[in-house]
mmCIF file of C-alpha atoms and ligand atoms in Angstrom:
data_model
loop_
_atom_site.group_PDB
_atom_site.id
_atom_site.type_symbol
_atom_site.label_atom_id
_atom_site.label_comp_id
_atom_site.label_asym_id
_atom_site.label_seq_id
_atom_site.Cartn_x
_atom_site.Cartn_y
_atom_site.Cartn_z
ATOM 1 C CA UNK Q 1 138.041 90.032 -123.505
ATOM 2 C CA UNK Q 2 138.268 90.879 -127.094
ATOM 3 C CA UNK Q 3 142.063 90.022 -128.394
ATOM 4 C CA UNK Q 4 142.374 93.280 -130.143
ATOM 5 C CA UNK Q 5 141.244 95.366 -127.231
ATOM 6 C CA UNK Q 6 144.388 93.511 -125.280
ATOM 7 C CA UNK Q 7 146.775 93.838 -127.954
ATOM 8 C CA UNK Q 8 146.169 97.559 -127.953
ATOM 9 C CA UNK Q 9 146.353 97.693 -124.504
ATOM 10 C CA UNK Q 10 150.047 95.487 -124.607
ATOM 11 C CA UNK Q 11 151.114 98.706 -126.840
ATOM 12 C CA UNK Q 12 150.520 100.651 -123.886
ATOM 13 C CA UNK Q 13 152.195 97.825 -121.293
ATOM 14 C CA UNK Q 14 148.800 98.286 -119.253
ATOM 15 C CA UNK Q 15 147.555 94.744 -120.517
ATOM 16 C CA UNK Q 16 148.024 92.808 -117.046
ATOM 17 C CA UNK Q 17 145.813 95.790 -115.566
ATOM 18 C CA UNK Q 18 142.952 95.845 -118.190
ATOM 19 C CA UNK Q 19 142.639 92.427 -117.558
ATOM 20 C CA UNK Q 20 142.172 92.548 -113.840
ATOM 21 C CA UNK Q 21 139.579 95.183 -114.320
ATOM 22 C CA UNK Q 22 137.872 92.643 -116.687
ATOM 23 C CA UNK Q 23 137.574 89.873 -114.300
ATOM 24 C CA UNK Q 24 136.332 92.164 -111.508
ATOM 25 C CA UNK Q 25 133.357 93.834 -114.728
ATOM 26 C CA UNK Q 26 132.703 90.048 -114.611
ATOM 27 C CA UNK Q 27 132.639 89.587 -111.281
ATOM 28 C CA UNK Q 28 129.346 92.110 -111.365
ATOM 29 C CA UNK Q 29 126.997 90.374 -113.856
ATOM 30 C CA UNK Q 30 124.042 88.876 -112.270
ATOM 31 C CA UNK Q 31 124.156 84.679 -111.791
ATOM 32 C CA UNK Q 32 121.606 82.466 -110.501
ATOM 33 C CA UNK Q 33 121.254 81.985 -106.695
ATOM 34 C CA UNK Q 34 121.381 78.478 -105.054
ATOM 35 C CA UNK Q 35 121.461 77.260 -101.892
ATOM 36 C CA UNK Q 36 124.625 76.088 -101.184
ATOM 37 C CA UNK Q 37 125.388 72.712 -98.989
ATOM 38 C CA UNK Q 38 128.424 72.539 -97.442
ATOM 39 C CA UNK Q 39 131.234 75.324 -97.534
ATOM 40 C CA UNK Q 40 129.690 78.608 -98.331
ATOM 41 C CA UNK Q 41 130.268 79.848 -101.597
ATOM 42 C CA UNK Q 42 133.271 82.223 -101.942
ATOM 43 C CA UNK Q 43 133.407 86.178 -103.126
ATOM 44 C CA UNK Q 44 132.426 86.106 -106.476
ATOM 45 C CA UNK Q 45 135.934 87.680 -107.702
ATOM 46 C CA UNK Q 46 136.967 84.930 -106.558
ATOM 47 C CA UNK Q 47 135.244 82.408 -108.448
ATOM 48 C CA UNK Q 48 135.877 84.712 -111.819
ATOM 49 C CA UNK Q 49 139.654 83.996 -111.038
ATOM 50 C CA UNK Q 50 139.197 80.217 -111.254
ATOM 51 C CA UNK Q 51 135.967 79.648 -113.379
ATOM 52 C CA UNK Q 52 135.854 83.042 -115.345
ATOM 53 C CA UNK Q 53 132.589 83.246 -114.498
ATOM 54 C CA UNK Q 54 130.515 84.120 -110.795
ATOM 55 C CA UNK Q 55 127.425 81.990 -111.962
ATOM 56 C CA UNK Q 56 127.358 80.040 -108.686
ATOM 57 C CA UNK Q 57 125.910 77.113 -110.077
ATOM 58 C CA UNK Q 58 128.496 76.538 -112.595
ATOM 59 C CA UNK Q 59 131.411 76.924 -109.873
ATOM 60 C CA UNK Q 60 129.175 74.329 -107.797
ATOM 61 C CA UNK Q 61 128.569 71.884 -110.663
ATOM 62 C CA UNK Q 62 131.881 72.112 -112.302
ATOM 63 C CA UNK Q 63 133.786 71.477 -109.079
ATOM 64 C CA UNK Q 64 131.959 68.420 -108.150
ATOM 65 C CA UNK Q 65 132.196 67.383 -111.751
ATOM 66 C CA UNK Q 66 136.101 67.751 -111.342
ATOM 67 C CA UNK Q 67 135.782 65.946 -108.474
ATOM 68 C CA UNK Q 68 133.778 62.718 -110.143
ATOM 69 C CA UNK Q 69 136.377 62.633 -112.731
ATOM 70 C CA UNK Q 70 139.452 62.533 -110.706
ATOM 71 C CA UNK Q 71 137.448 59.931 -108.582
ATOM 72 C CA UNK Q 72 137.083 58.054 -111.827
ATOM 73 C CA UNK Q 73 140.361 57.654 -113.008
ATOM 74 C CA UNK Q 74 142.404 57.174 -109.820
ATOM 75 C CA UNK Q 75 141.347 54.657 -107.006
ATOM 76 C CA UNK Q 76 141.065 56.878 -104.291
ATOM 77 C CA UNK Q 77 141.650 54.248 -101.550
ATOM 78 C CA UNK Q 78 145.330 54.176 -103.085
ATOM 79 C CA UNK Q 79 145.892 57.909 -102.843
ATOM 80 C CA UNK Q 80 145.813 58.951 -98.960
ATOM 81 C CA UNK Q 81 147.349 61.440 -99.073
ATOM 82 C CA UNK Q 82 146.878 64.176 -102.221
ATOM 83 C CA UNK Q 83 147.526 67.852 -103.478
ATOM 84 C CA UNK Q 84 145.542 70.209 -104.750
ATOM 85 C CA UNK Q 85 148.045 71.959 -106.878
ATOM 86 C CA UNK Q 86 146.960 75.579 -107.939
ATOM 87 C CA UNK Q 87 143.648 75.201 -106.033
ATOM 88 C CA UNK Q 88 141.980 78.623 -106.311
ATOM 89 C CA UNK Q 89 139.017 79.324 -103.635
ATOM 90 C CA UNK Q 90 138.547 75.416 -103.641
ATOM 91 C CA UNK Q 91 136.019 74.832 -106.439
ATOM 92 C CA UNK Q 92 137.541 71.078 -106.428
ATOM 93 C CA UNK Q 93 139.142 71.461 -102.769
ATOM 94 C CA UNK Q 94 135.926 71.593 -101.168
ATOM 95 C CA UNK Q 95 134.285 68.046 -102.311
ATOM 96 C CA UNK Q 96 137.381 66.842 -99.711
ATOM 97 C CA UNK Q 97 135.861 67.445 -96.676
ATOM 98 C CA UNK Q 98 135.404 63.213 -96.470
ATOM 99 C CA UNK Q 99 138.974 61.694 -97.492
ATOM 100 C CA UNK Q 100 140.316 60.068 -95.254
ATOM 101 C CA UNK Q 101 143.839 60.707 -95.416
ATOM 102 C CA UNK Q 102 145.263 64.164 -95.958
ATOM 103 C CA UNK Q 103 144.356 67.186 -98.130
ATOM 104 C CA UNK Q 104 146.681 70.008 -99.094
ATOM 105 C CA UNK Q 105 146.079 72.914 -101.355
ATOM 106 C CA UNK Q 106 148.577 75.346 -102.816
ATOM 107 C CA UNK Q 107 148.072 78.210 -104.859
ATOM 108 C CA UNK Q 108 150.509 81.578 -105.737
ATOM 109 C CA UNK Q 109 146.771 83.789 -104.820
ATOM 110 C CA UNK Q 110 147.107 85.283 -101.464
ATOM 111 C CA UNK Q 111 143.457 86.125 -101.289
ATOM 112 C CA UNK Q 112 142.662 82.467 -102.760
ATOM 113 C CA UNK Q 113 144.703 80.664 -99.751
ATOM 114 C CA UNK Q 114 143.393 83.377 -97.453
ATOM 115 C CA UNK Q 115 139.626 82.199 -98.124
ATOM 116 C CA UNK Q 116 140.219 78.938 -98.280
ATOM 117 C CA UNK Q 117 142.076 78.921 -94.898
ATOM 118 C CA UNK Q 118 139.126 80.316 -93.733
ATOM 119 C CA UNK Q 119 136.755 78.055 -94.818
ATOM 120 C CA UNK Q 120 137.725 74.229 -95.766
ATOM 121 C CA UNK Q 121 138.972 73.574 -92.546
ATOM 122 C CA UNK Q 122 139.842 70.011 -93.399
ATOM 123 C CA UNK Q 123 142.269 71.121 -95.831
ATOM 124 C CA UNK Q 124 146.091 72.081 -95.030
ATOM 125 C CA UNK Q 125 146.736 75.108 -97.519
ATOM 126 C CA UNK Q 126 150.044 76.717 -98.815
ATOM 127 C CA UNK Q 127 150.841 79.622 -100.504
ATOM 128 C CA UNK Q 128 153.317 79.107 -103.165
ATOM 129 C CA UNK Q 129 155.358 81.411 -105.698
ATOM 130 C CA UNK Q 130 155.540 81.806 -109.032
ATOM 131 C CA UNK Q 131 158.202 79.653 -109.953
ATOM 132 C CA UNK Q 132 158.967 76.151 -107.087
ATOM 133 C CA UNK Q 133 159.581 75.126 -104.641
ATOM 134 C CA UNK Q 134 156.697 74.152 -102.681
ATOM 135 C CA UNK Q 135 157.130 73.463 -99.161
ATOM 136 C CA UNK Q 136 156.605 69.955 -99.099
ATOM 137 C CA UNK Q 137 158.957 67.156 -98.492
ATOM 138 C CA UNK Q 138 160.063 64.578 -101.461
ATOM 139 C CA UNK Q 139 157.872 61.420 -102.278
ATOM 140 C CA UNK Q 140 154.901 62.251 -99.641
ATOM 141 C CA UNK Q 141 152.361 62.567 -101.774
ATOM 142 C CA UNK Q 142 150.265 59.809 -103.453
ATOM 143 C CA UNK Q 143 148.344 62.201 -105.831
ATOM 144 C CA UNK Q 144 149.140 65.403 -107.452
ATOM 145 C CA UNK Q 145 146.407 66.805 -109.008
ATOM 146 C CA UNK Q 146 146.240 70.537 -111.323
ATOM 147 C CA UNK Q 147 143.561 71.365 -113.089
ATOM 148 C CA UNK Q 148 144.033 73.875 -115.516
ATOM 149 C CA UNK Q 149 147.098 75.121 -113.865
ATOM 150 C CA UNK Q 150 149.322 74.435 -116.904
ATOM 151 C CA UNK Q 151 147.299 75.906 -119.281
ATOM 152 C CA UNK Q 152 148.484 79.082 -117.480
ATOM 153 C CA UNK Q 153 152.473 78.159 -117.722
ATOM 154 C CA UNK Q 154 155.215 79.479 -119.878
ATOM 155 C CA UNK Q 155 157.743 76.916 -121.250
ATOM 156 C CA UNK Q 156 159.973 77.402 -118.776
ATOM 157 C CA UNK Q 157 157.545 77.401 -115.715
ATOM 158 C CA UNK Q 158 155.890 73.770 -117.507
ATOM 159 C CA UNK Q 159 159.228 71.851 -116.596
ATOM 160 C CA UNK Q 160 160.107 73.890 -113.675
ATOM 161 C CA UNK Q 161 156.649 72.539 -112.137
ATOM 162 C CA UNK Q 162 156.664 69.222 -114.035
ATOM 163 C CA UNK Q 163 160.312 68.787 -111.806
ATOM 164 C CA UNK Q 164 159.312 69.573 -108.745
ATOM 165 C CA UNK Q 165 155.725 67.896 -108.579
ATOM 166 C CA UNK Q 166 157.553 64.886 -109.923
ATOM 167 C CA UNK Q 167 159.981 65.587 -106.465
ATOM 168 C CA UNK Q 168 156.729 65.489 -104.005
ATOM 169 C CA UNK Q 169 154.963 62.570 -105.852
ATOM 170 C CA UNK Q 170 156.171 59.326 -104.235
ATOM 171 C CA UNK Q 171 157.285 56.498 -106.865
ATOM 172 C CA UNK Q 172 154.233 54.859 -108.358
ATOM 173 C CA UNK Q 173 152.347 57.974 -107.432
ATOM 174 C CA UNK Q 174 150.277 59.763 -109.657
ATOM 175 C CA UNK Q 175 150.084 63.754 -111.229
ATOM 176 C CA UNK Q 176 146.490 64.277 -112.620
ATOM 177 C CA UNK Q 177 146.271 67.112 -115.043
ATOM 178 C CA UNK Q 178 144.285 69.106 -117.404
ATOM 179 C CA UNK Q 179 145.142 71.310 -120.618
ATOM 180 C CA UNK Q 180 144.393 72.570 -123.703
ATOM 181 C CA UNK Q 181 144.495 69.981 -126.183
ATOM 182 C CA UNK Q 182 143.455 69.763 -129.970
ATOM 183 C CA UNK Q 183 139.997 71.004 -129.176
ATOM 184 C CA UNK Q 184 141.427 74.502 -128.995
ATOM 185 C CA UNK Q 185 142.785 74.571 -131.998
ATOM 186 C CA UNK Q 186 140.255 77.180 -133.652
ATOM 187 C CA UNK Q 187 141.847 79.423 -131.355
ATOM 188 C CA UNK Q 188 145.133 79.200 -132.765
ATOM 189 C CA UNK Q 189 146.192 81.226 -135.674
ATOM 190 C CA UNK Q 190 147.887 79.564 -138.688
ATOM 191 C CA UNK Q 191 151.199 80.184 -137.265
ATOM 192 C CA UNK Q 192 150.464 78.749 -133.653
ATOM 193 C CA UNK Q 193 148.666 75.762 -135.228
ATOM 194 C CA UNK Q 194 151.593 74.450 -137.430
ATOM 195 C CA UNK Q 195 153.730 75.174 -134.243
ATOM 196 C CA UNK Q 196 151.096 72.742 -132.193
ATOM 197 C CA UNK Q 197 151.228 70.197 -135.466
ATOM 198 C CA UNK Q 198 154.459 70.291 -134.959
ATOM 199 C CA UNK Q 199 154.448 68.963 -131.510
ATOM 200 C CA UNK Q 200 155.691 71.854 -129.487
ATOM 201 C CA UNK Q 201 153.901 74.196 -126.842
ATOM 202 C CA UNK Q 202 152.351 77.205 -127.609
ATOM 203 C CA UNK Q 203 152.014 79.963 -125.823
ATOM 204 C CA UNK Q 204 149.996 83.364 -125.499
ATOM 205 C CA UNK Q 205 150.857 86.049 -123.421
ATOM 206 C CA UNK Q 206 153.569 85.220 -121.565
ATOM 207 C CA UNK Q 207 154.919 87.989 -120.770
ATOM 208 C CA UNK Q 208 151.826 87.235 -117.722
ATOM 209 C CA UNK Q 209 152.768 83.803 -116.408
ATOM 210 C CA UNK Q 210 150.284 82.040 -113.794
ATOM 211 C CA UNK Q 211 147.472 84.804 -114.817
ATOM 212 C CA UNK Q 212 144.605 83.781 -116.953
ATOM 213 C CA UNK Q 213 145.099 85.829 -119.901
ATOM 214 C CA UNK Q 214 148.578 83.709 -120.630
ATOM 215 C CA UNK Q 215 147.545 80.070 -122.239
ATOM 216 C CA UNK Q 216 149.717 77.135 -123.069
ATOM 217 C CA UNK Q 217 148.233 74.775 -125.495
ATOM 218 C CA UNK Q 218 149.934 71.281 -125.473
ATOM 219 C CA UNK Q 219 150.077 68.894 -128.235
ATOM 220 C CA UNK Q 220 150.274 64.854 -127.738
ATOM 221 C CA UNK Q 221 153.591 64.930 -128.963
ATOM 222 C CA UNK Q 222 154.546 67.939 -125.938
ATOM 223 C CA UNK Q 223 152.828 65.904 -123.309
ATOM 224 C CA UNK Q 224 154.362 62.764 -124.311
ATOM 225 C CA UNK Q 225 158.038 63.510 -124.960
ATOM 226 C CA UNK Q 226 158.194 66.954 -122.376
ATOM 227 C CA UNK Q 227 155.855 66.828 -119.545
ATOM 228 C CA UNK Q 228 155.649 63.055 -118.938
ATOM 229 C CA UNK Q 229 159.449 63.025 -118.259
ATOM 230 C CA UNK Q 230 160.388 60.373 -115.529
ATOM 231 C CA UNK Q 231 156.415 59.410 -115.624
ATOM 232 C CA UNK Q 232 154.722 56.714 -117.465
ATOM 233 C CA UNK Q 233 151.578 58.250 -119.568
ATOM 234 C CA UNK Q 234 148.669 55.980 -118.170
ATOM 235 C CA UNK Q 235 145.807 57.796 -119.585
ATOM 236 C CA UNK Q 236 145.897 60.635 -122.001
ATOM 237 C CA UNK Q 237 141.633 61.777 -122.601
ATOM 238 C CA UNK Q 238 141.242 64.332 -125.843
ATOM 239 C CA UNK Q 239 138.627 66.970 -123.806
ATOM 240 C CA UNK Q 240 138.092 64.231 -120.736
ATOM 241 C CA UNK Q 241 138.221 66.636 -118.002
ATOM 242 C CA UNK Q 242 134.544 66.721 -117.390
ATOM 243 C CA UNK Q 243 134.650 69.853 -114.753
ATOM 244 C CA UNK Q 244 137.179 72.116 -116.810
ATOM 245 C CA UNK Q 245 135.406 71.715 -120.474
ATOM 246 C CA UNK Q 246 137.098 70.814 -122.991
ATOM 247 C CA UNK Q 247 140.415 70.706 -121.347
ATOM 248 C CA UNK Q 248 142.504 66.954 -121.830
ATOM 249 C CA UNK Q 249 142.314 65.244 -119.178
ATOM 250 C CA UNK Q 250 146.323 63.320 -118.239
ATOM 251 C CA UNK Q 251 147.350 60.660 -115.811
ATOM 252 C CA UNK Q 252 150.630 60.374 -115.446
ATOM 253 C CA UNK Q 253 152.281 57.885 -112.798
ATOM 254 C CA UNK Q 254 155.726 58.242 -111.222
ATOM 255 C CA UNK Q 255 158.367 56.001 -112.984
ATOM 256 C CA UNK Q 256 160.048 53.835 -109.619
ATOM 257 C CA UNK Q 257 163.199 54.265 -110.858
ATOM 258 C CA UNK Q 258 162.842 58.599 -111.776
ATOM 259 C CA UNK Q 259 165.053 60.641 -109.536
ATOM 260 C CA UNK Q 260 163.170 63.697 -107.972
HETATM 261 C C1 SAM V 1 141.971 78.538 -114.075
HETATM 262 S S1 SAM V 1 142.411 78.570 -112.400
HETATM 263 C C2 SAM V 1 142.004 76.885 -111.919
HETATM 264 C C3 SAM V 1 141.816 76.743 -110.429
HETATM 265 C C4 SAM V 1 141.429 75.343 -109.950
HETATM 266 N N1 SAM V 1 142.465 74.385 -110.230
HETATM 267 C C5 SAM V 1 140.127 74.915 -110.562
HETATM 268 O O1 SAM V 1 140.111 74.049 -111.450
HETATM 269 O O2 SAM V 1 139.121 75.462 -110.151
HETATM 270 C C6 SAM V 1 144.187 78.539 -112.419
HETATM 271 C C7 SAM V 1 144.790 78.554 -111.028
HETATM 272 O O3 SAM V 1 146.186 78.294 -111.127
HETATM 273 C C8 SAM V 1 146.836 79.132 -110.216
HETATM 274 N N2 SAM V 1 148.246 79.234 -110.603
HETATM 275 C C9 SAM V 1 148.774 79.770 -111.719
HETATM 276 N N3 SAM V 1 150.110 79.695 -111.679
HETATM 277 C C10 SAM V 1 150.442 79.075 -110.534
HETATM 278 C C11 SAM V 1 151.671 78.701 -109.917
HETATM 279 N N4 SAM V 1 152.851 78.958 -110.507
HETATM 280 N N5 SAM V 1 151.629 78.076 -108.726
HETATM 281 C C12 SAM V 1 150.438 77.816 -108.133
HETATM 282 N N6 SAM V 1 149.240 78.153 -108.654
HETATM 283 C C13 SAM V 1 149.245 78.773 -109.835
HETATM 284 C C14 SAM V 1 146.078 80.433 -110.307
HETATM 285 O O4 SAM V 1 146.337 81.295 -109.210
HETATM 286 C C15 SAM V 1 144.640 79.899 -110.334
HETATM 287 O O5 SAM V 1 144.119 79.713 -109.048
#
């Protein structure tokens, strides 16, 4: 949606609105048809929420794709036992179904959860809130992964989340995420761009945290000295996350010593 159209509708305080009504205007455009193996495909509104498109072949591609690179930078026989943080309708969730171990998602979209609960029946799924906890014991997990979910953070909601996946990740285990790195730059105006050069987060519309209209775009420097606190930075990819183009793609891995 066009920025200006949004900013006039922030005048109006009717922005979070306008932009629901967008997603569901999106929701309607045609897409190509597939057949589907596996889990059927969810309601397309659905998809919009997570891919901001319905083009069924996109949602299938990109998930798997997702899938392949998460595969490809963790050794999955080491990780038995891994969250889907801010999961959606499963477009990564549902390439799963074979792990051995366990497979949680968690998302703050009733309607998300609801379908997935429905449908991925090898997965254990939560409904979180905006802001932690999860309900999830400390140091069970052996792989945290979000993709795009911080790109959707304010400041405040960044460490609040960095904290308490850190508290569910065991020592030596690893977070896996994606964001908006220096490829995004030529959406920044000159003001948020010396603010990124600068090394600090920025952030649009915040005033709608966890939506998809508010974006956080984080710098090396942010990564590095803010959300890799108590982790060790094992991989940091400029626009490596295959499935959520051309988000970063970060490994970080649970200092031994880190209190959760
Ligand atoms: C762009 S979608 C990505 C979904 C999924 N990770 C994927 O790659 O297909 C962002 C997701 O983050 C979820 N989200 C945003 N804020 C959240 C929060 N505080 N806790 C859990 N999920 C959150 C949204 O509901 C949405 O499903």
């Amino acid at each position: 949606m066009k920025r200006r159209v949004l900013m006039l509708f922030r005048r109006f305080g009717l922005v979070g609105p306008a932009f629901r009504t967008y997603e569901r205007a999106v929701a309607l455009r045609p897409s190509r048809i597939r057949t589907v193996d596996g889990p059927p495909l969810p309601p397309r509104r659905l998809m919009v929420r997570v891919a901001g498109t319905a083009d069924a072949d996109w949602f299938l591609r990109g998930g798997r794709a997702a899938y392949d690179a998460i595969a490809a930078h963790i050794s999955l026989d080491d990780a038995n036992d891994v969250l889907d943080f801010g999961c959606g309708c499963g477009r990564v969730l549902r390439y799963w179904g074979a792990h051995d171990g366990t497979i949680t998602g968690t998302d703050r979209d009733a309607d998300a959860i609801a379908w997935c609960r429905g449908n991925l029946a090898f997965a254990r799924l939560l409904r979180n809130g905006l802001e932690p906890p999860l309900d999830l014991p400390d140091e069970g997990l052996d792989l945290v992964y979000a993709l795009s979910v911080f790109t959707h953070l304010t400041a405040g909601l960044q460490t609040a989340w960095r904290d308490e996946l850190r508290r569910v990740v065991r020592p030596g285990g690893r977070l896996l995420l994606t964001v908006h790195g220096r490829s995004y730059l030529p959406r920044l105006s000159g003001e948020e761009r010396a603010s990124f050069d600068a090394g600090e987060l920025v952030v649009r519309w915040g005033e709608l945290p966890g939506s998809n209209l508010c974006s956080a775009y984080h710098p090396e420097r942010y990564v590095r000295e803010t959300l890799a606190d108590g982790f060790e930075v094992e991989t940091l990819e400029p626009e490596g996350a295959i499935g959520n183009p051309t988000q970063d793609l970060i490994v970080l891995r649970r200092t031994v010593s880190a209190s959760a």
